[in-house]
CSV table of C-alpha atoms and ligand atoms in Angstrom, one decimal:
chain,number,residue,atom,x,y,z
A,790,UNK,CA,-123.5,51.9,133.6
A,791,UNK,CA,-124.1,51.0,129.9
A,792,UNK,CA,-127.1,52.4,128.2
A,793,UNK,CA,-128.7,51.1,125.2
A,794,UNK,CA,-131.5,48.7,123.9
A,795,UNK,CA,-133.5,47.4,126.2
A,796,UNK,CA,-132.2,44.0,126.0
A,797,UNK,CA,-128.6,43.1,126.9
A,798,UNK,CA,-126.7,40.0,128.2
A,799,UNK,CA,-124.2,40.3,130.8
A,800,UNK,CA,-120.8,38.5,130.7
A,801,UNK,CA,-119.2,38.4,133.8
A,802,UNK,CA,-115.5,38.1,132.6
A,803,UNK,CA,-114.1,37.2,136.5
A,804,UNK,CA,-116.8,34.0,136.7
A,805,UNK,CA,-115.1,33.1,133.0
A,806,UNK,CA,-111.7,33.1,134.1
A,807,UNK,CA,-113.1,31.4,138.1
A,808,UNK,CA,-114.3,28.4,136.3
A,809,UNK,CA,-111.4,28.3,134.0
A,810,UNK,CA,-109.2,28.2,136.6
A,811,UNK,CA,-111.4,25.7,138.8
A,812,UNK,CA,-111.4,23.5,136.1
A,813,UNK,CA,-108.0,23.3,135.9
A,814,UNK,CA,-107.5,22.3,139.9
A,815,UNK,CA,-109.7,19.9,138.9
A,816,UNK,CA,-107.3,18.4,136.7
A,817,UNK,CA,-104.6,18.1,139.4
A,818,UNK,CA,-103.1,20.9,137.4
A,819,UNK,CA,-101.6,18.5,134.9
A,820,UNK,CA,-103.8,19.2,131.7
A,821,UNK,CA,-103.5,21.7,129.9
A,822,UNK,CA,-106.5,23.7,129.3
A,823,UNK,CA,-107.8,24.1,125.9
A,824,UNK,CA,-111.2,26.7,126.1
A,825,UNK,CA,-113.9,25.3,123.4
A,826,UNK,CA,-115.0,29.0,122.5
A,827,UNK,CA,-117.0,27.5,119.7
A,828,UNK,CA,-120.6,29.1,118.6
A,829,UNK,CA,-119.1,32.7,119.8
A,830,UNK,CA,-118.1,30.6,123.2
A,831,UNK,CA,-121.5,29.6,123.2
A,832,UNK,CA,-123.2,33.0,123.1
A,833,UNK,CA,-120.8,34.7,125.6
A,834,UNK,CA,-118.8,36.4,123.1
A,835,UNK,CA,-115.7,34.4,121.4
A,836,UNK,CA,-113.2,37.0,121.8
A,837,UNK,CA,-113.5,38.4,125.0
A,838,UNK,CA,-114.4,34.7,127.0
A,839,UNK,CA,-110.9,33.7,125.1
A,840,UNK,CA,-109.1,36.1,126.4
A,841,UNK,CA,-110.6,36.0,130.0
A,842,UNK,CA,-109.9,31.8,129.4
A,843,UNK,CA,-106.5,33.0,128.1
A,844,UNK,CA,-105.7,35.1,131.4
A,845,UNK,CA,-106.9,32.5,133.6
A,846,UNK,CA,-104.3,29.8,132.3
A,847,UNK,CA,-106.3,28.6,129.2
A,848,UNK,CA,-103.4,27.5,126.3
A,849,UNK,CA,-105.0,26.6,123.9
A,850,UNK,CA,-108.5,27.3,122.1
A,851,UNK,CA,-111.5,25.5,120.3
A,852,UNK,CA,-113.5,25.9,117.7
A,853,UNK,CA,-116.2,23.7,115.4
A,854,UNK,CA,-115.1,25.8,111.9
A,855,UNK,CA,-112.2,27.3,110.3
A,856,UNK,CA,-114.4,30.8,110.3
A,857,UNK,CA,-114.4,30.8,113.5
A,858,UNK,CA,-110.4,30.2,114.3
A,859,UNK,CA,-110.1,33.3,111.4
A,860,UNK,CA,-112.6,35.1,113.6
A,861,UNK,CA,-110.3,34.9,116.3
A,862,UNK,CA,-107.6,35.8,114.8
A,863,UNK,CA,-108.9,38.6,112.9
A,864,UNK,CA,-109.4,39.6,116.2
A,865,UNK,CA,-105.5,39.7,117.1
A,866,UNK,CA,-106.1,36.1,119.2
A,867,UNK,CA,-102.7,34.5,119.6
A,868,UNK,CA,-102.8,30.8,121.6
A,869,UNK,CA,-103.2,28.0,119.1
A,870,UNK,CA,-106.4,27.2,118.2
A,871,UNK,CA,-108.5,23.9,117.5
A,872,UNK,CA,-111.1,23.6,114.8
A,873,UNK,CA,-112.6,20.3,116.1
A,874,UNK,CA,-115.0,19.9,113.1
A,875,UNK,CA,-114.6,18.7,109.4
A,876,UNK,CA,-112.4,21.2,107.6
A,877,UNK,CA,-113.2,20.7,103.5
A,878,UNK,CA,-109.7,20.6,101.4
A,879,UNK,CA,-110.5,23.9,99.4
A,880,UNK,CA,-110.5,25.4,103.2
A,881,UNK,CA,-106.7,24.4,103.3
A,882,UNK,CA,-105.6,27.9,102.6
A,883,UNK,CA,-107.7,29.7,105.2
A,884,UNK,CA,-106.3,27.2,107.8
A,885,UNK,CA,-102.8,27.7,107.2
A,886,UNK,CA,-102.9,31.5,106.5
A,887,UNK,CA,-104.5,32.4,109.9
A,888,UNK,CA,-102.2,30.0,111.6
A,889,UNK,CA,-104.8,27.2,112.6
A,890,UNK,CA,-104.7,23.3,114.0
A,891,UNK,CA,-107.0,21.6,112.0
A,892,UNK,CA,-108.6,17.7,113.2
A,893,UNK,CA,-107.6,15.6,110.1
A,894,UNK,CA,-109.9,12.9,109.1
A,895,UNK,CA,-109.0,12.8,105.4
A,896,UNK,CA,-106.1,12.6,103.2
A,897,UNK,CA,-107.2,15.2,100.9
A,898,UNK,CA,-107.4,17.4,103.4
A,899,UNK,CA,-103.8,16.1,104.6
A,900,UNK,CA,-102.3,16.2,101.2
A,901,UNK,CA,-103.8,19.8,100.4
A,902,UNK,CA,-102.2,21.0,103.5
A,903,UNK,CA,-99.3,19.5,103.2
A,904,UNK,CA,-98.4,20.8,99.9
A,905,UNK,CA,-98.9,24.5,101.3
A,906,UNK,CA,-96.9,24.1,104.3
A,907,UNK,CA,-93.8,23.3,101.3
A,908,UNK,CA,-94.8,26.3,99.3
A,909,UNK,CA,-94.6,28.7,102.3
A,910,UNK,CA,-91.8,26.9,104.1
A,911,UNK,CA,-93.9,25.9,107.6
A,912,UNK,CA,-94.9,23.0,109.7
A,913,UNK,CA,-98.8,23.2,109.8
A,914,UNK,CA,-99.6,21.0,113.1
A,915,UNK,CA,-102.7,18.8,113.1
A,916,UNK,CA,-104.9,16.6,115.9
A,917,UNK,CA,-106.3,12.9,114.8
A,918,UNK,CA,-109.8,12.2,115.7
A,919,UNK,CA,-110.5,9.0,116.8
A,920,UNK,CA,-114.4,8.0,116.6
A,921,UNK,CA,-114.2,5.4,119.7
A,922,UNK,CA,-118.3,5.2,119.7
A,923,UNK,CA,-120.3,8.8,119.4
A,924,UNK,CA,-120.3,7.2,115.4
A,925,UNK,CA,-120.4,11.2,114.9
A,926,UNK,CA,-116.6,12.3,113.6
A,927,UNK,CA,-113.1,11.1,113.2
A,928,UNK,CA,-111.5,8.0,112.0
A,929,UNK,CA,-112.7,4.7,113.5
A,930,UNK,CA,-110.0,3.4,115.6
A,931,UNK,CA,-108.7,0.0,113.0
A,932,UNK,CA,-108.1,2.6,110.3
A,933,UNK,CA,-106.3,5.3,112.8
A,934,UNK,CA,-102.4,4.0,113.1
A,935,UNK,CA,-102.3,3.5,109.2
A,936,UNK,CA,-103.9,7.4,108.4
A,937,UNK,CA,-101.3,8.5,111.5
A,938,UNK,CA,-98.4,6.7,109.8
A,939,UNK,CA,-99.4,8.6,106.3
A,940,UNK,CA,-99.6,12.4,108.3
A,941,UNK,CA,-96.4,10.9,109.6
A,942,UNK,CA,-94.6,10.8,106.6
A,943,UNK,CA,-95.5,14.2,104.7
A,944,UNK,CA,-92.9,16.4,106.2
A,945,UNK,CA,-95.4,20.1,105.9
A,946,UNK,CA,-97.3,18.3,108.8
A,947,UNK,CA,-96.8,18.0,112.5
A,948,UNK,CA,-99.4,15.4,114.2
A,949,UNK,CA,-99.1,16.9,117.6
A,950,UNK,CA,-102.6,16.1,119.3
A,951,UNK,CA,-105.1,12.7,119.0
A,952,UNK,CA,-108.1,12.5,120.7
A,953,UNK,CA,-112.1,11.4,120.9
A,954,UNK,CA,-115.3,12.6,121.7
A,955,UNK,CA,-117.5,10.9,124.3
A,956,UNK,CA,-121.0,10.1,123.9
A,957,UNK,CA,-122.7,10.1,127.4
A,958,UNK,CA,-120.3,11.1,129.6
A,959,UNK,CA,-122.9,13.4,131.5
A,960,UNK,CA,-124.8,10.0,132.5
A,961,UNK,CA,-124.9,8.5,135.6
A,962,UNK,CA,-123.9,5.7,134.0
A,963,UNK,CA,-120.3,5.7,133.0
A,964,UNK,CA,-120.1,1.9,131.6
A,965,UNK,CA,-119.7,2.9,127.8
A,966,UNK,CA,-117.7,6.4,128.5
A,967,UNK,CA,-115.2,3.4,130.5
A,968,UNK,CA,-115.3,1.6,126.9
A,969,UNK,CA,-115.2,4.5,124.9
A,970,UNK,CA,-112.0,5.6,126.9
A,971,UNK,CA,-109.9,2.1,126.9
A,972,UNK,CA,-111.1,2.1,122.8
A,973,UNK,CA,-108.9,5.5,122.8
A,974,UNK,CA,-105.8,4.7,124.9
A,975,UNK,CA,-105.9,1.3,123.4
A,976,UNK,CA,-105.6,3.0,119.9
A,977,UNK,CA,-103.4,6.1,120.6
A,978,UNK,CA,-100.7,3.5,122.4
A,979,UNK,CA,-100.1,2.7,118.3
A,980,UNK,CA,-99.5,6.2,117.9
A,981,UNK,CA,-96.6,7.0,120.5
A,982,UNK,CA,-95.3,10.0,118.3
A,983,UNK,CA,-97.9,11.7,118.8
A,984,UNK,CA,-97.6,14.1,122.5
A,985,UNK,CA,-101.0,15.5,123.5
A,986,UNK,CA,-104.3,13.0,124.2
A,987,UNK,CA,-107.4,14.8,124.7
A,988,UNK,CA,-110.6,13.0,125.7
A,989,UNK,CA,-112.5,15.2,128.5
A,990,UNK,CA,-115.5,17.8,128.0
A,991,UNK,CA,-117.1,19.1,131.2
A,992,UNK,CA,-118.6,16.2,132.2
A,993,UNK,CA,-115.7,14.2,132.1
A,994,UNK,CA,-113.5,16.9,134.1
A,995,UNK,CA,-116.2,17.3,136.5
A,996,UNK,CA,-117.2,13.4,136.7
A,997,UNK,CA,-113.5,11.5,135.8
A,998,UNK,CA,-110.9,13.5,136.3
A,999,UNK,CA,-108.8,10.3,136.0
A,1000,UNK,CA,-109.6,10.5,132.3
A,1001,UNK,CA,-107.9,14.2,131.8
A,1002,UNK,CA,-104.9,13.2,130.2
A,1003,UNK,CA,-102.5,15.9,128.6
A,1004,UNK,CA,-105.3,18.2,127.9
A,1005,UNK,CA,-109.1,19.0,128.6
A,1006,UNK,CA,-111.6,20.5,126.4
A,1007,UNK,CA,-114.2,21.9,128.8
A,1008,UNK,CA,-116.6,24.1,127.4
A,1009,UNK,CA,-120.4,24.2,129.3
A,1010,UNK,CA,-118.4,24.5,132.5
A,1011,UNK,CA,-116.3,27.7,131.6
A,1012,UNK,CA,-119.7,29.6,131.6
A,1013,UNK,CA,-120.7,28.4,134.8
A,1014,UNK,CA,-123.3,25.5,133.7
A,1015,UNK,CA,-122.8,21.8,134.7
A,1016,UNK,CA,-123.6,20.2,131.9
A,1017,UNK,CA,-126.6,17.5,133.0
A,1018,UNK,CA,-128.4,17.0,136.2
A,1019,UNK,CA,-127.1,13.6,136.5
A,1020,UNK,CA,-123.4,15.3,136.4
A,1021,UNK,CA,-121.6,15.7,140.0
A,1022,UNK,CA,-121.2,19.0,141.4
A,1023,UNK,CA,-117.4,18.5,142.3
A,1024,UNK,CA,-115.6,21.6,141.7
A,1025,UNK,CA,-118.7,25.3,142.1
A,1026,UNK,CA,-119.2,26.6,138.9
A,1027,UNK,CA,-120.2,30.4,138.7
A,1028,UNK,CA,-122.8,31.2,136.3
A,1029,UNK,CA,-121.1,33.9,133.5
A,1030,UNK,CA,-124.2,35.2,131.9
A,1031,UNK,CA,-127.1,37.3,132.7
A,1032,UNK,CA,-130.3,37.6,130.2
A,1033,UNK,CA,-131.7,41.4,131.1
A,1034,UNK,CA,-134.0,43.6,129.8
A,1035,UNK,CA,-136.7,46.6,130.8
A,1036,UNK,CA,-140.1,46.7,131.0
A,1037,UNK,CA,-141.3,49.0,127.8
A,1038,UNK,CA,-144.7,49.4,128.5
A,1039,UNK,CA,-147.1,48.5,131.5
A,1040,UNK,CA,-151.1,48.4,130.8
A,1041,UNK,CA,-154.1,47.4,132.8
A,1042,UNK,CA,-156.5,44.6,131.6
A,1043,UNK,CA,-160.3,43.6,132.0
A,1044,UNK,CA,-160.9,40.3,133.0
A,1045,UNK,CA,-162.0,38.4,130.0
A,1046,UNK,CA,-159.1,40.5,127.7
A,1047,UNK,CA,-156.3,38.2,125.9
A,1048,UNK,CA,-152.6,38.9,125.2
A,1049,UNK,CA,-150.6,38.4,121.6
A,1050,UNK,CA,-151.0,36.0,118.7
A,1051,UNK,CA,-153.8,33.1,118.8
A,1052,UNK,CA,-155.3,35.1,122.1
A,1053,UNK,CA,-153.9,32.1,123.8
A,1054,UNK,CA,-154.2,34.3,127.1
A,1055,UNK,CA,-156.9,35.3,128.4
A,1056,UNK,CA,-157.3,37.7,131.8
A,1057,UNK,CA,-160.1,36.0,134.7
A,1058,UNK,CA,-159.7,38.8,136.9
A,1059,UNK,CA,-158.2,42.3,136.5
A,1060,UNK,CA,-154.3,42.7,136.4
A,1061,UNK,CA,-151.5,44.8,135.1
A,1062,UNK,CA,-149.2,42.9,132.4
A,1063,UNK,CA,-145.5,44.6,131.2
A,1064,UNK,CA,-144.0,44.2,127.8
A,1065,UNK,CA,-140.3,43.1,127.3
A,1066,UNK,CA,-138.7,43.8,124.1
A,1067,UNK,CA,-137.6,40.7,123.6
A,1068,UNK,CA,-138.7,37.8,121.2
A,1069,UNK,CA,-137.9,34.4,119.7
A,1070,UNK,CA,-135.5,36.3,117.3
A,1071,UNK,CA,-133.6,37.6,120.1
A,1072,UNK,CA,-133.5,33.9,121.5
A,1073,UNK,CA,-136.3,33.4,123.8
A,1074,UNK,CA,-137.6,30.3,122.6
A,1075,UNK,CA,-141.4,30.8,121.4
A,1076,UNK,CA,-142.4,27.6,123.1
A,1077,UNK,CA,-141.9,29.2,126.5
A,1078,UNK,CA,-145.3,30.9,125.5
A,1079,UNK,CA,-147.4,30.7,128.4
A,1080,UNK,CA,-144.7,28.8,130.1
A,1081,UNK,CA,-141.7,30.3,132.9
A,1082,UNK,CA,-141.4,33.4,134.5
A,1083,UNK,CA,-138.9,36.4,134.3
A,1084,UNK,CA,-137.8,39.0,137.6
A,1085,UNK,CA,-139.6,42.2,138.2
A,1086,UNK,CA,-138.5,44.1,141.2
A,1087,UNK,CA,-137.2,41.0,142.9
A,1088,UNK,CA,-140.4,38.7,142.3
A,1089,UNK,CA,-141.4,36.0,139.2
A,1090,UNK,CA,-143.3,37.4,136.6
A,1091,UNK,CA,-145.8,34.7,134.9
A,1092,UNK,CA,-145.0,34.7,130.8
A,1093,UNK,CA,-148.6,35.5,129.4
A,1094,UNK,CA,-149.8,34.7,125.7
A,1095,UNK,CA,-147.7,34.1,123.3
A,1096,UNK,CA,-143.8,34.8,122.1
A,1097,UNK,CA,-144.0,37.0,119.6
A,1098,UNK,CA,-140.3,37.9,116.9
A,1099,UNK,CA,-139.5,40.7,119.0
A,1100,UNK,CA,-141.2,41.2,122.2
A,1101,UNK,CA,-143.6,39.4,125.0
A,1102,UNK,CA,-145.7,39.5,127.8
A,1103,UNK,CA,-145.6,39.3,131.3
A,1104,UNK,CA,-147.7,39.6,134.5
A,1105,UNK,CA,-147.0,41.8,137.1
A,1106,UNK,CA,-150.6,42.2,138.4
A,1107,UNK,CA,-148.8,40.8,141.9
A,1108,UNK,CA,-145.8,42.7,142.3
A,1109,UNK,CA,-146.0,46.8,143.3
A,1110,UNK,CA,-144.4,49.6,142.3
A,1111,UNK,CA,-143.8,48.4,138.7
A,1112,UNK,CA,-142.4,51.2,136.7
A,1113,UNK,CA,-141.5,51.3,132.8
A,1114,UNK,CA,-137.8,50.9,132.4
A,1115,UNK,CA,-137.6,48.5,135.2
A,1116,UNK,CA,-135.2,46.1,135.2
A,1117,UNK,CA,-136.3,42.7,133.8
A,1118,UNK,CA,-133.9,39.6,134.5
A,1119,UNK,CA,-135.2,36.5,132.3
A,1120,UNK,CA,-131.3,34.6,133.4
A,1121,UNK,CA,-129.3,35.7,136.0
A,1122,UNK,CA,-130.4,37.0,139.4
A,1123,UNK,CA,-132.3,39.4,141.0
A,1124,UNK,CA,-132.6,40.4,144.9
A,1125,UNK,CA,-132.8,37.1,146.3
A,1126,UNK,CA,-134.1,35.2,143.4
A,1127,UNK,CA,-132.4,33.5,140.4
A,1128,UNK,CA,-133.6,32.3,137.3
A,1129,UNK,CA,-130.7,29.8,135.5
A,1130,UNK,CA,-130.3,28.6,132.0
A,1131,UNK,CA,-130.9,25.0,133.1
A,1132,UNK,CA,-134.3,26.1,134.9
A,1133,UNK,CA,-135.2,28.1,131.4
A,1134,UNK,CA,-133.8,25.1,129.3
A,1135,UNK,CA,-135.8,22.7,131.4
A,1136,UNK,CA,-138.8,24.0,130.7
A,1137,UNK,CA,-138.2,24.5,126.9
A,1138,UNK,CA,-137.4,20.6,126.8
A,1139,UNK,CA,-133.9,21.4,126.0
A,1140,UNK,CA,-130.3,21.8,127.4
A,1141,UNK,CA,-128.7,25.0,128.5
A,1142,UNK,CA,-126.2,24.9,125.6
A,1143,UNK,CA,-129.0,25.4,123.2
A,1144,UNK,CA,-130.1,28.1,125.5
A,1145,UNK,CA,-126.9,30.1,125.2
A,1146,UNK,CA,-126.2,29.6,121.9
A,1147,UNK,CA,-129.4,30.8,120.6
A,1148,UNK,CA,-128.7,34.3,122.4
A,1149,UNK,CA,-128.7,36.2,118.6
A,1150,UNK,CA,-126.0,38.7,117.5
A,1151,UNK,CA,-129.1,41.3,118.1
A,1152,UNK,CA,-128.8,41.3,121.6
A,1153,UNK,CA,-125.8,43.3,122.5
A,1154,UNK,CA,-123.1,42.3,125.0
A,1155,UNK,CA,-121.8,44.1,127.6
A,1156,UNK,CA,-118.9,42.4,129.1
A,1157,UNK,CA,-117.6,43.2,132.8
A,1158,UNK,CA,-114.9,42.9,135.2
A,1159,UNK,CA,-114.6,43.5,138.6
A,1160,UNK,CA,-118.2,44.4,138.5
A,1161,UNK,CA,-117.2,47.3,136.2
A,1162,UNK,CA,-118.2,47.4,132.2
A,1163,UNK,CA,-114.9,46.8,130.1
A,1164,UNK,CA,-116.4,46.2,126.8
A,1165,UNK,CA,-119.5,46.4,124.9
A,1166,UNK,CA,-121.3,45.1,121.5
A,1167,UNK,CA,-123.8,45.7,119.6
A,1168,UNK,CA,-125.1,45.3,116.0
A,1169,UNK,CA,-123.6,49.2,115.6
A,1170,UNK,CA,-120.8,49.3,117.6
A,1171,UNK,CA,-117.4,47.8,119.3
A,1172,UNK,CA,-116.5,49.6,121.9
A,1173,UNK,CA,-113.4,48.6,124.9
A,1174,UNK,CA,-112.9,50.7,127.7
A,1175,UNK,CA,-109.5,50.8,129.5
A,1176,UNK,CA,-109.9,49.7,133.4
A,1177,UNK,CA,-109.8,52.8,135.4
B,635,LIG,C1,-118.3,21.2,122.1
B,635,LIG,C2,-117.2,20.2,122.4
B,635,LIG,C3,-116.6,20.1,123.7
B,635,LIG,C4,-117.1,20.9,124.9
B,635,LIG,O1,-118.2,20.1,125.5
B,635,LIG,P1,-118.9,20.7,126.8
B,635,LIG,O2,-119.9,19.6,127.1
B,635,LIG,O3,-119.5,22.0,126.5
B,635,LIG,O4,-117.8,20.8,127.8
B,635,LIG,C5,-115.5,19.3,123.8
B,635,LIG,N1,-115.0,18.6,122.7
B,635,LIG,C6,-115.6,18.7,121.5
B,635,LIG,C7,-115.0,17.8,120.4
B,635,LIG,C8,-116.7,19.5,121.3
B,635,LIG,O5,-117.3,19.5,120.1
């Protein structure tokens, strides 16, 4: 096994490419999958959850910035790949040299494109954006068939995908994601040129597969998380990541002693806290101070005091046999007990995407398949090994 700081997070490749290929069942196999591997596939590592997404029948790929489609790329990434955010015209050149599909929205960025597709002799393709209500992004829906038409007639581009964003399709309530939807077809049916509609995140695969059209655009649900509580549990999701770590230091305590900053802790009886080397600027939110739990040797560890940058405090007073280096689980599972990114998110009064994607660059990744370690990262190092 991998040794090295005493923080990590696990990426179980196999529960990637699971989901990825649930997700697609789901679908009635008609859609094709496009893998939003946005925010570094939000904290599981871009590269490596695209090419697990890739193996598993993923065709095409997301992303919120052109940076992040280069990333990919620079990366040796091949499957097309979807920058679903605004793309500035001076960012023209970066779009067509590493080969991406840009969302248009604006004729600058249409014409700046355009003209480089005639210089180099290509077609660059593009997707439409329709804004059918999220009042977020795209083009609203009475000034869509006139902007099409325009991409229509500059012959560097190819419009080969439209599609929307929905606002609360992880409601119960699926009144204005119904509205949002008929908004779409409604306004794509003026646009028949133009092959691939794409409507549905994770919420809409899991809730209205009816809405999947030519292809999907799950994300939450490739790692393994649903993405509300309110959202049906219709296809099992496998969770992909695992927060660990290992106890650094273990001391005893008086009653009446405090732990960390503010002394917002303070012991009534004697017990035995351990440190974890891991802080708010490894991810683990500082208002959890006081707040959730983390494993030790198969049991929940109270947080005590508060979050420091770098490293916090837990109580293990109640669980025997505590060694240093023991291995501390703050997502994943351990034994028989599990602590999820929704549980962690829930208490933090946020989602499990905000979770995820505030997992820093300092905690290194160690990526596995078939329960064996196949790559690892860190702030130092890149390192693959070839399955044995
Ligand atoms: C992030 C994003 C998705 C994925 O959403 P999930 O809820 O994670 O499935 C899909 N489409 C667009 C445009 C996005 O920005």
């Amino acid at each position: 096994m991998w040794q090295g700081r005493s923080l990590w997070a696990e990426i179980d490749l196999d529960a990637i490419a699971c989901n990825a290929r649930e997700l697609k069942k789901r679908t009635g196999g008609n859609s094709r999958l496009l893998a939003v591997v946005k925010a570094n596939a939000y904290g599981h590592g871009a590269v490596m959850a695209a090419r697990a997404a890739a193996e598993a029948g993923a065709e095409y790929l997301g992303v919120a910035c052109a940076d992040e489609g280069a990333e990919l790329r620079l990366a040796g990434v091949s499957l097309p790949i979807l920058v679903m955010g605004y793309v500035a015209p001076w960012e023209a050149d970066k779009v067509v040299t590493h080969g991406l599909t840009p969302t248009l929205t604006t004729r600058q960025l249409a014409l700046a494109l355009a003209a480089l597709a005639a210089q180099r002799k290509l077609v660059v393709p593009v997707h439409i954006k329709v804004d059918t209500g999220m009042n977020r992004f795209g083009l609203a829906p009475r000034d869509t068939a006139f902007f099409a038409q325009f991409v229509r007639t500059l012959p560097g581009l190819k419009a080969e995908g439209v599609y929307t964003h929905f606002a609360v399709a992880d409601e119960a309530d699926k009144t204005f994601t119904r509205e949002q939807f008929r908004t779409f077809i409604d306004t794509a049916e003026g646009m028949p040129w133009i092959p691939c509609r794409h409507v549905a995140n994770s919420a809409t695969i899991l809730d209205m597969p009816e809405m999947c059209l030519e292809m999907v655009r799950p994300g939450i649900s490739l790692y393994g998380a649903y993405p509300s509580r309110q959202v049906q549990r219709s296809i099992k999701l496998k969770p992909a990541l695992s927060l660990k770590s290992r106890v650094a230091r273990l001391h005893d305590l008086t009653p009446g002693e405090s732990v960390s900053y503010g002394r917002t802790w303070v012991a009534d009886k004697p017990t035995r806290v351990a440190l974890v080397p891991c802080g708010y600027a490894d991810g683990m939110l500082r208002c959890l101070s006081n707040k959730g739990s983390v494993l030790v040797r198969g049991q929940r560890a109270p947080i005590r005091g508060r979050i420091c940058m770098d490293q916090f405090m837990v109580d293990v007073g109640h669980i025997p046999r505590v060694r240093a280096d023991d291995e501390v689980v703050l997502i994943g599972r351990q034994q028989d007990e599990e602590i999820t990114a929704e549980e962690v998110a829930g208490l933090a009064g946020t989602i499990s995407y905000e979770i995820f994607c505030g997992i820093s660059p300092r905690v290194p990744r160690v990526y596995l398949k078939g329960g064996e370690v196949v790559a690892v990262e860190t702030l130092v190092e890149k390192v693959e090994y070839s399955a044995s």
